[in-house]
Amino acid sequence: MKSIRRIAQSFILGLAAAASVAAAAPPEEKVLNIYNWSDYIADDTVRNFEKETGIKVRYDVFDSNEVLHAKLTAGKTGYDIVVPTAHWARLQIDGGLLRPLDKASLPYLANLDPTLQDLVKRVDPDNKHLVVWLWGYTTLGINVDKVKAALGSLPMPDNVWDLVFDPRYASKLTSCGISFLDSPSEVLPAALLYIGKPAYSKNSADYQDAGRMLQAIRPSVTLFSSSGYINDLANGALCVSLGWSGDINIARQRAIDNKNGHNIVALVPKTATLMFDTMAIPADAPHPGNAHLWINYILRPEVHASLTNKVFYANPNKAATPMVRPDIAGNRTVYLPDADKQRMVVPEPLSAEARRTMTRVFTRFKTGM
């Protein structure tokens, strides 16, 4: 009964917010253009929003921050909502590419975890432009049985990153398939942490050191993928993936649903980078009023919970936690315990020169040159 009452209250508050936005701004056409990551929304999220508001949603997907950033920099994307990772969003804020939020039309902002809000303030002072969509971390996902078989007498390492960054392990695991994210901004921070450097180093020499380490294991990497690796891990075509925590748990669930016998597990490294994906409105968005309606809709507890229940990424909404499936809310690879969170690194924005260095190092790694 309490849950039903909360949902009813959420619906009424959402309608009130919609009325407030409508009264404060000229009428917009009933259109909303969204650009989000692939495999990152519940089945009914868009449909329910369209039914409730009468707004038609065009929903496109991307698979790397680099792709999104290039579009925003070029301008005139036509999108009203984009979902950059927070430290990339800082570059977009500094470049005047994102529109400040009208917080008066977002009453559900009060649902957000203040601890996470404070972390996001490091890249978005006063939380002026960004609202967290979901969060996770960069890690490794493994097919437990295939990894054990490939390693033979070699025991699992204490540092899970050894599986892909130490040639002793990687050379054995290449037989069952190793994939890396096709993104320098995800791979290089993990590599830098592994060799004892700052994840978001400002020192060009650190990137060269990480590049030499990566070149040593390049013959063992069989795939670069930022989205297709989910199915490949789920169906046994890969045994190790450097990827995102939620994606790996999606692969685990697909293997369970398909009853294919593959035991997929997301590992929790001793060091890794946290990932805050955020909703933002481009500065030239054609329908900013509708964009605010969407953000406020997502912030309703039952909606935010439905995202986590589908894609296995934690949400920032403290009011949504009671509505998250118990097996997910209690999964320490989704909702990290405080001790694990404290070991994680919060991403930092990098200068254009540092990003160019990162891209050059990654390109040499990927091409094997």
GROMACS .gro file of C-alpha atoms in nm:
model
  369
    1MET     CA    1   0.000   0.000   0.000
    2LYS     CA    2   0.283   0.241   0.086
    3SER     CA    3   0.444   0.168  -0.251
    4ILE     CA    4   0.118   0.244  -0.433
    5ARG     CA    5   0.082   0.566  -0.236
    6ARG     CA    6   0.437   0.671  -0.328
    7ILE     CA    7   0.373   0.606  -0.697
    8ALA     CA    8   0.049   0.806  -0.684
    9GLN     CA    9   0.226   1.093  -0.513
   10SER     CA   10   0.504   1.076  -0.773
   11PHE     CA   11   0.250   1.094  -1.053
   12ILE     CA   12   0.074   1.398  -0.902
   13LEU     CA   13   0.405   1.577  -0.840
   14GLY     CA   14   0.513   1.502  -1.196
   15LEU     CA   15   0.195   1.652  -1.335
   16ALA     CA   16   0.246   1.961  -1.119
   17ALA     CA   17   0.598   2.000  -1.253
   18ALA     CA   18   0.472   1.962  -1.608
   19ALA     CA   19   0.216   2.234  -1.548
   20SER     CA   20   0.485   2.460  -1.402
   21VAL     CA   21   0.710   2.418  -1.704
   22ALA     CA   22   0.422   2.471  -1.943
   23ALA     CA   23   0.324   2.793  -1.767
   24ALA     CA   24   0.679   2.929  -1.759
   25ALA     CA   25   0.777   2.877  -2.122
   26PRO     CA   26   0.623   2.911  -2.469
   27PRO     CA   27   0.456   2.594  -2.593
   28GLU     CA   28   0.693   2.349  -2.762
   29GLU     CA   29   0.608   2.094  -3.026
   30LYS     CA   30   0.543   1.753  -2.875
   31VAL     CA   31   0.885   1.614  -2.964
   32LEU     CA   32   1.187   1.505  -2.759
   33ASN     CA   33   1.517   1.392  -2.913
   34ILE     CA   34   1.738   1.178  -2.685
   35TYR     CA   35   2.096   1.055  -2.738
   36ASN     CA   36   2.194   0.789  -2.484
   37TRP     CA   37   2.429   0.493  -2.442
   38SER     CA   38   2.325   0.158  -2.591
   39ASP     CA   39   2.159  -0.102  -2.364
   40TYR     CA   40   2.090   0.164  -2.103
   41ILE     CA   41   1.715   0.201  -2.050
   42ALA     CA   42   1.418  -0.006  -1.938
   43ASP     CA   43   1.181  -0.153  -2.196
   44ASP     CA   44   0.888   0.071  -2.102
   45THR     CA   45   1.062   0.398  -2.005
   46VAL     CA   46   1.005   0.581  -2.333
   47ARG     CA   47   0.663   0.430  -2.391
   48ASN     CA   48   0.533   0.536  -2.050
   49PHE     CA   49   0.670   0.890  -2.091
   50GLU     CA   50   0.506   0.924  -2.434
   51LYS     CA   51   0.173   0.795  -2.300
   52GLU     CA   52   0.178   1.028  -2.001
   53THR     CA   53   0.287   1.346  -2.181
   54GLY     CA   54   0.182   1.300  -2.543
   55ILE     CA   55   0.541   1.384  -2.641
   56LYS     CA   56   0.694   1.174  -2.920
   57VAL     CA   57   1.045   1.055  -2.840
   58ARG     CA   58   1.321   0.993  -3.095
   59TYR     CA   59   1.581   0.780  -2.921
   60ASP     CA   60   1.930   0.731  -3.067
   61VAL     CA   61   2.231   0.556  -2.912
   62PHE     CA   62   2.610   0.589  -2.903
   63ASP     CA   63   2.884   0.373  -2.750
   64SER     CA   64   3.161   0.611  -2.645
   65ASN     CA   65   3.205   0.955  -2.492
   66GLU     CA   66   3.435   1.041  -2.781
   67VAL     CA   67   3.147   1.002  -3.029
   68LEU     CA   68   2.908   1.213  -2.822
   69HIS     CA   69   3.166   1.484  -2.761
   70ALA     CA   70   3.245   1.513  -3.131
   71LYS     CA   71   2.876   1.565  -3.210
   72LEU     CA   72   2.828   1.827  -2.941
   73THR     CA   73   3.140   2.013  -3.049
   74ALA     CA   74   3.019   2.019  -3.410
   75GLY     CA   75   2.688   2.167  -3.289
   76LYS     CA   76   2.330   2.155  -3.417
   77THR     CA   77   2.281   1.794  -3.311
   78GLY     CA   78   1.906   1.838  -3.276
   79TYR     CA   79   1.918   1.652  -2.945
   80ASP     CA   80   1.735   1.772  -2.633
   81ILE     CA   81   1.884   1.521  -2.388
   82VAL     CA   82   2.235   1.375  -2.398
   83VAL     CA   83   2.401   1.144  -2.145
   84PRO     CA   84   2.773   1.224  -2.110
   85THR     CA   85   2.992   1.075  -1.840
   86ALA     CA   86   3.053   1.346  -1.581
   87HIS     CA   87   3.418   1.427  -1.652
   88TRP     CA   88   3.345   1.460  -2.024
   89ALA     CA   89   3.049   1.679  -1.939
   90ARG     CA   90   3.291   1.916  -1.766
   91LEU     CA   91   3.462   1.975  -2.101
   92GLN     CA   92   3.123   2.044  -2.253
   93ILE     CA   93   3.025   2.281  -1.973
   94ASP     CA   94   3.352   2.473  -2.013
   95GLY     CA   95   3.290   2.491  -2.387
   96GLY     CA   96   2.942   2.637  -2.343
   97LEU     CA   97   2.785   2.327  -2.500
   98LEU     CA   98   2.538   2.252  -2.220
   99ARG     CA   99   2.243   2.452  -2.093
  100PRO     CA  100   2.200   2.533  -1.721
  101LEU     CA  101   1.910   2.351  -1.559
  102ASP     CA  102   1.590   2.521  -1.451
  103LYS     CA  103   1.583   2.359  -1.108
  104ALA     CA  104   1.244   2.508  -1.024
  105SER     CA  105   1.092   2.269  -1.278
  106LEU     CA  106   1.275   1.966  -1.132
  107PRO     CA  107   1.115   1.901  -0.790
  108TYR     CA  108   1.244   1.543  -0.787
  109LEU     CA  109   1.602   1.665  -0.758
  110ALA     CA  110   1.534   1.634  -0.385
  111ASN     CA  111   1.544   1.254  -0.428
  112LEU     CA  112   1.913   1.246  -0.520
  113ASP     CA  113   2.177   1.111  -0.284
  114PRO     CA  114   2.362   1.417  -0.148
  115THR     CA  115   2.691   1.222  -0.128
  116LEU     CA  116   2.681   1.148  -0.500
  117GLN     CA  117   2.569   1.504  -0.571
  118ASP     CA  118   2.877   1.631  -0.389
  119LEU     CA  119   3.101   1.406  -0.601
  120VAL     CA  120   2.946   1.540  -0.921
  121LYS     CA  121   3.003   1.897  -0.796
  122ARG     CA  122   3.372   1.836  -0.859
  123VAL     CA  123   3.301   1.864  -1.230
  124ASP     CA  124   2.976   2.064  -1.220
  125PRO     CA  125   2.985   2.328  -0.943
  126ASP     CA  126   2.647   2.365  -0.769
  127ASN     CA  127   2.511   2.080  -0.986
  128LYS     CA  128   2.411   2.349  -1.231
  129HIS     CA  129   2.406   2.146  -1.555
  130LEU     CA  130   2.404   1.773  -1.476
  131VAL     CA  131   2.171   1.515  -1.324
  132VAL     CA  132   2.305   1.165  -1.266
  133TRP     CA  133   2.134   0.902  -1.480
  134LEU     CA  134   2.310   0.591  -1.341
  135TRP     CA  135   2.654   0.506  -1.207
  136GLY     CA  136   2.900   0.218  -1.212
  137TYR     CA  137   3.272   0.157  -1.258
  138THR     CA  138   3.526   0.023  -1.506
  139THR     CA  139   3.621  -0.336  -1.430
  140LEU     CA  140   3.670  -0.687  -1.564
  141GLY     CA  141   3.402  -0.942  -1.634
  142ILE     CA  142   3.500  -1.307  -1.659
  143ASN     CA  143   3.358  -1.641  -1.761
  144VAL     CA  144   3.465  -1.822  -1.444
  145ASP     CA  145   3.494  -2.174  -1.586
  146LYS     CA  146   3.667  -2.072  -1.908
  147VAL     CA  147   3.919  -1.858  -1.721
  148LYS     CA  148   4.003  -2.136  -1.478
  149ALA     CA  149   4.048  -2.383  -1.766
  150ALA     CA  150   4.269  -2.144  -1.963
  151LEU     CA  151   4.489  -2.058  -1.664
  152GLY     CA  152   4.545  -2.421  -1.574
  153SER     CA  153   4.785  -2.439  -1.280
  154LEU     CA  154   4.829  -2.060  -1.270
  155PRO     CA  155   4.619  -1.932  -0.976
  156MET     CA  156   4.383  -1.637  -0.997
  157PRO     CA  157   4.582  -1.322  -0.920
  158ASP     CA  158   4.534  -1.109  -0.610
  159ASN     CA  159   4.515  -0.805  -0.837
  160VAL     CA  160   4.239  -0.882  -1.088
  161TRP     CA  161   4.390  -0.638  -1.343
  162ASP     CA  162   4.677  -0.888  -1.385
  163LEU     CA  163   4.436  -1.094  -1.595
  164VAL     CA  164   4.460  -0.846  -1.882
  165PHE     CA  165   4.770  -0.636  -1.807
  166ASP     CA  166   5.022  -0.907  -1.708
  167PRO     CA  167   5.148  -1.105  -2.011
  168ARG     CA  168   5.174  -1.421  -1.799
  169TYR     CA  169   4.796  -1.423  -1.761
  170ALA     CA  170   4.686  -1.249  -2.080
  171SER     CA  171   4.886  -1.487  -2.301
  172LYS     CA  172   4.694  -1.782  -2.156
  173LEU     CA  173   4.352  -1.616  -2.173
  174THR     CA  174   4.378  -1.511  -2.536
  175SER     CA  175   4.279  -1.868  -2.627
  176CYS     CA  176   3.927  -1.807  -2.492
  177GLY     CA  177   3.901  -1.440  -2.589
  178ILE     CA  178   3.992  -1.106  -2.430
  179SER     CA  179   3.806  -0.785  -2.515
  180PHE     CA  180   3.883  -0.422  -2.429
  181LEU     CA  181   3.653  -0.123  -2.443
  182ASP     CA  182   3.710   0.069  -2.766
  183SER     CA  183   3.768   0.391  -2.575
  184PRO     CA  184   4.097   0.554  -2.473
  185SER     CA  185   3.927   0.743  -2.190
  186GLU     CA  186   3.829   0.413  -2.025
  187VAL     CA  187   4.130   0.192  -2.097
  188LEU     CA  188   4.413   0.438  -2.022
  189PRO     CA  189   4.300   0.532  -1.668
  190ALA     CA  190   4.286   0.161  -1.576
  191ALA     CA  191   4.631   0.107  -1.729
  192LEU     CA  192   4.775   0.409  -1.548
  193LEU     CA  193   4.643   0.292  -1.213
  194TYR     CA  194   4.790  -0.053  -1.277
  195ILE     CA  195   5.143   0.086  -1.322
  196GLY     CA  196   5.111   0.308  -1.016
  197LYS     CA  197   5.039   0.637  -1.192
  198PRO     CA  198   4.747   0.877  -1.140
  199ALA     CA  199   4.444   0.760  -1.337
  200TYR     CA  200   4.404   1.106  -1.490
  201SER     CA  201   4.769   1.203  -1.508
  202LYS     CA  202   4.873   1.538  -1.650
  203ASN     CA  203   5.220   1.398  -1.731
  204SER     CA  204   5.279   1.285  -2.090
  205ALA     CA  205   5.555   1.046  -1.979
  206ASP     CA  206   5.304   0.852  -1.768
  207TYR     CA  207   5.095   0.782  -2.077
  208GLN     CA  208   5.402   0.660  -2.265
  209ASP     CA  209   5.478   0.421  -1.977
  210ALA     CA  210   5.120   0.292  -1.986
  211GLY     CA  211   5.146   0.255  -2.363
  212ARG     CA  212   5.455   0.036  -2.332
  213MET     CA  213   5.276  -0.186  -2.082
  214LEU     CA  214   4.977  -0.215  -2.317
  215GLN     CA  215   5.196  -0.297  -2.617
  216ALA     CA  216   5.334  -0.597  -2.427
  217ILE     CA  217   4.987  -0.752  -2.397
  218ARG     CA  218   4.848  -0.634  -2.734
  219PRO     CA  219   4.893  -0.979  -2.904
  220SER     CA  220   4.655  -1.126  -2.646
  221VAL     CA  221   4.364  -0.887  -2.708
  222THR     CA  222   4.114  -1.039  -2.950
  223LEU     CA  223   3.845  -0.769  -2.964
  224PHE     CA  224   3.788  -0.397  -2.910
  225SER     CA  225   3.421  -0.332  -2.840
  226SER     CA  226   3.215  -0.092  -2.630
  227SER     CA  227   2.877  -0.261  -2.675
  228GLY     CA  228   2.891  -0.592  -2.864
  229TYR     CA  229   3.108  -0.746  -2.594
  230ILE     CA  230   2.799  -0.791  -2.376
  231ASN     CA  231   2.652  -1.066  -2.595
  232ASP     CA  232   2.996  -1.214  -2.670
  233LEU     CA  233   3.061  -1.251  -2.297
  234ALA     CA  234   2.712  -1.389  -2.235
  235ASN     CA  235   2.736  -1.656  -2.505
  236GLY     CA  236   3.090  -1.772  -2.427
  237ALA     CA  237   3.270  -1.612  -2.722
  238LEU     CA  238   3.484  -1.419  -2.471
  239CYS     CA  239   3.620  -1.522  -2.134
  240VAL     CA  240   3.749  -1.181  -2.014
  241SER     CA  241   3.617  -0.833  -2.090
  242LEU     CA  242   3.750  -0.499  -1.975
  243GLY     CA  243   3.418  -0.320  -1.957
  244TRP     CA  244   3.162  -0.147  -1.741
  245SER     CA  245   3.014  -0.309  -1.431
  246GLY     CA  246   2.652  -0.287  -1.540
  247ASP     CA  247   2.722  -0.426  -1.887
  248ILE     CA  248   2.895  -0.726  -1.733
  249ASN     CA  249   2.598  -0.789  -1.506
  250ILE     CA  250   2.370  -0.760  -1.810
  251ALA     CA  251   2.582  -1.032  -1.975
  252ARG     CA  252   2.551  -1.243  -1.660
  253GLN     CA  253   2.171  -1.211  -1.664
  254ARG     CA  254   2.151  -1.295  -2.036
  255ALA     CA  255   2.353  -1.611  -1.977
  256ILE     CA  256   2.120  -1.706  -1.691
  257ASP     CA  257   1.808  -1.632  -1.898
  258ASN     CA  258   1.941  -1.836  -2.191
  259LYS     CA  259   2.039  -2.124  -1.960
  260ASN     CA  260   2.361  -2.167  -2.157
  261GLY     CA  261   2.574  -2.270  -1.859
  262HIS     CA  262   2.815  -1.975  -1.874
  263ASN     CA  263   2.897  -1.837  -1.529
  264ILE     CA  264   2.968  -1.466  -1.586
  265VAL     CA  265   3.092  -1.258  -1.293
  266ALA     CA  266   3.177  -0.890  -1.256
  267LEU     CA  267   3.493  -0.853  -1.049
  268VAL     CA  268   3.549  -0.573  -0.798
  269PRO     CA  269   3.906  -0.443  -0.841
  270LYS     CA  270   4.110  -0.290  -0.562
  271THR     CA  271   4.142   0.020  -0.779
  272ALA     CA  272   3.916   0.137  -1.059
  273THR     CA  273   3.743   0.449  -1.187
  274LEU     CA  274   3.387   0.537  -1.094
  275MET     CA  275   3.156   0.636  -1.377
  276PHE     CA  276   2.874   0.887  -1.337
  277ASP     CA  277   2.660   0.909  -1.648
  278THR     CA  278   2.455   1.225  -1.645
  279MET     CA  279   2.154   1.376  -1.816
  280ALA     CA  280   2.227   1.713  -1.973
  281ILE     CA  281   2.056   1.952  -2.213
  282PRO     CA  282   2.261   2.080  -2.509
  283ALA     CA  283   2.286   2.458  -2.528
  284ASP     CA  284   2.108   2.457  -2.866
  285ALA     CA  285   1.843   2.198  -2.772
  286PRO     CA  286   1.525   2.271  -2.970
  287HIS     CA  287   1.291   2.147  -2.693
  288PRO     CA  288   1.442   2.238  -2.353
  289GLY     CA  289   1.103   2.241  -2.180
  290ASN     CA  290   1.035   1.883  -2.287
  291ALA     CA  291   1.389   1.793  -2.178
  292HIS     CA  292   1.311   1.914  -1.824
  293LEU     CA  293   0.993   1.706  -1.825
  294TRP     CA  294   1.201   1.400  -1.917
  295ILE     CA  295   1.461   1.460  -1.645
  296ASN     CA  296   1.194   1.506  -1.379
  297TYR     CA  297   1.017   1.192  -1.501
  298ILE     CA  298   1.337   0.985  -1.473
  299LEU     CA  299   1.390   1.116  -1.119
  300ARG     CA  300   1.061   0.966  -1.001
  301PRO     CA  301   1.159   0.679  -0.770
  302GLU     CA  302   0.972   0.407  -0.954
  303VAL     CA  303   1.121   0.514  -1.290
  304HIS     CA  304   1.480   0.533  -1.166
  305ALA     CA  305   1.438   0.196  -0.995
  306SER     CA  306   1.310   0.042  -1.318
  307LEU     CA  307   1.630   0.147  -1.497
  308THR     CA  308   1.848  -0.025  -1.238
  309ASN     CA  309   1.627  -0.334  -1.246
  310LYS     CA  310   1.681  -0.360  -1.621
  311VAL     CA  311   2.044  -0.261  -1.679
  312PHE     CA  312   2.217  -0.343  -1.346
  313TYR     CA  313   2.370  -0.001  -1.289
  314ALA     CA  314   2.314   0.171  -0.955
  315ASN     CA  315   2.094   0.479  -0.958
  316PRO     CA  316   2.157   0.794  -0.750
  317ASN     CA  317   1.799   0.816  -0.624
  318LYS     CA  318   1.773   0.745  -0.251
  319ALA     CA  319   1.393   0.726  -0.275
  320ALA     CA  320   1.420   0.455  -0.542
  321THR     CA  321   1.619   0.202  -0.338
  322PRO     CA  322   1.312   0.028  -0.183
  323MET     CA  323   1.182  -0.034  -0.536
  324VAL     CA  324   1.502  -0.193  -0.668
  325ARG     CA  325   1.489  -0.572  -0.688
  326PRO     CA  326   1.639  -0.716  -0.367
  327ASP     CA  327   1.886  -0.934  -0.558
  328ILE     CA  328   2.019  -0.622  -0.734
  329ALA     CA  329   2.010  -0.386  -0.436
  330GLY     CA  330   2.204  -0.648  -0.240
  331ASN     CA  331   2.454  -0.721  -0.518
  332ARG     CA  332   2.789  -0.575  -0.410
  333THR     CA  333   2.905  -0.556  -0.772
  334VAL     CA  334   2.615  -0.317  -0.848
  335TYR     CA  335   2.584  -0.117  -0.526
  336LEU     CA  336   2.942  -0.109  -0.404
  337PRO     CA  337   2.995  -0.127  -0.027
  338ASP     CA  338   3.143   0.190   0.121
  339ALA     CA  339   3.485   0.027   0.165
  340ASP     CA  340   3.501  -0.051  -0.208
  341LYS     CA  341   3.372   0.294  -0.304
  342GLN     CA  342   3.648   0.458  -0.103
  343ARG     CA  343   3.912   0.277  -0.310
  344MET     CA  344   3.764   0.396  -0.637
  345VAL     CA  345   3.888   0.700  -0.829
  346VAL     CA  346   3.652   0.980  -0.926
  347PRO     CA  347   3.722   1.079  -1.289
  348GLU     CA  348   3.877   1.418  -1.356
  349PRO     CA  349   3.854   1.639  -1.665
  350LEU     CA  350   4.168   1.647  -1.877
  351SER     CA  351   4.319   1.919  -2.090
  352ALA     CA  352   4.290   1.896  -2.467
  353GLU     CA  353   4.661   1.810  -2.485
  354ALA     CA  354   4.627   1.526  -2.233
  355ARG     CA  355   4.331   1.387  -2.426
  356ARG     CA  356   4.528   1.400  -2.751
  357THR     CA  357   4.815   1.214  -2.585
  358MET     CA  358   4.574   0.955  -2.449
  359THR     CA  359   4.420   0.906  -2.793
  360ARG     CA  360   4.759   0.870  -2.964
  361VAL     CA  361   4.876   0.612  -2.710
  362PHE     CA  362   4.552   0.416  -2.742
  363THR     CA  363   4.562   0.423  -3.121
  364ARG     CA  364   4.914   0.280  -3.119
  365PHE     CA  365   4.798   0.012  -2.877
  366LYS     CA  366   4.492  -0.078  -3.082
  367THR     CA  367   4.679  -0.090  -3.416
  368GLY     CA  368   4.976  -0.271  -3.262
  369MET     CA  369   5.219  -0.016  -3.404
   0.00000   0.00000   0.00000
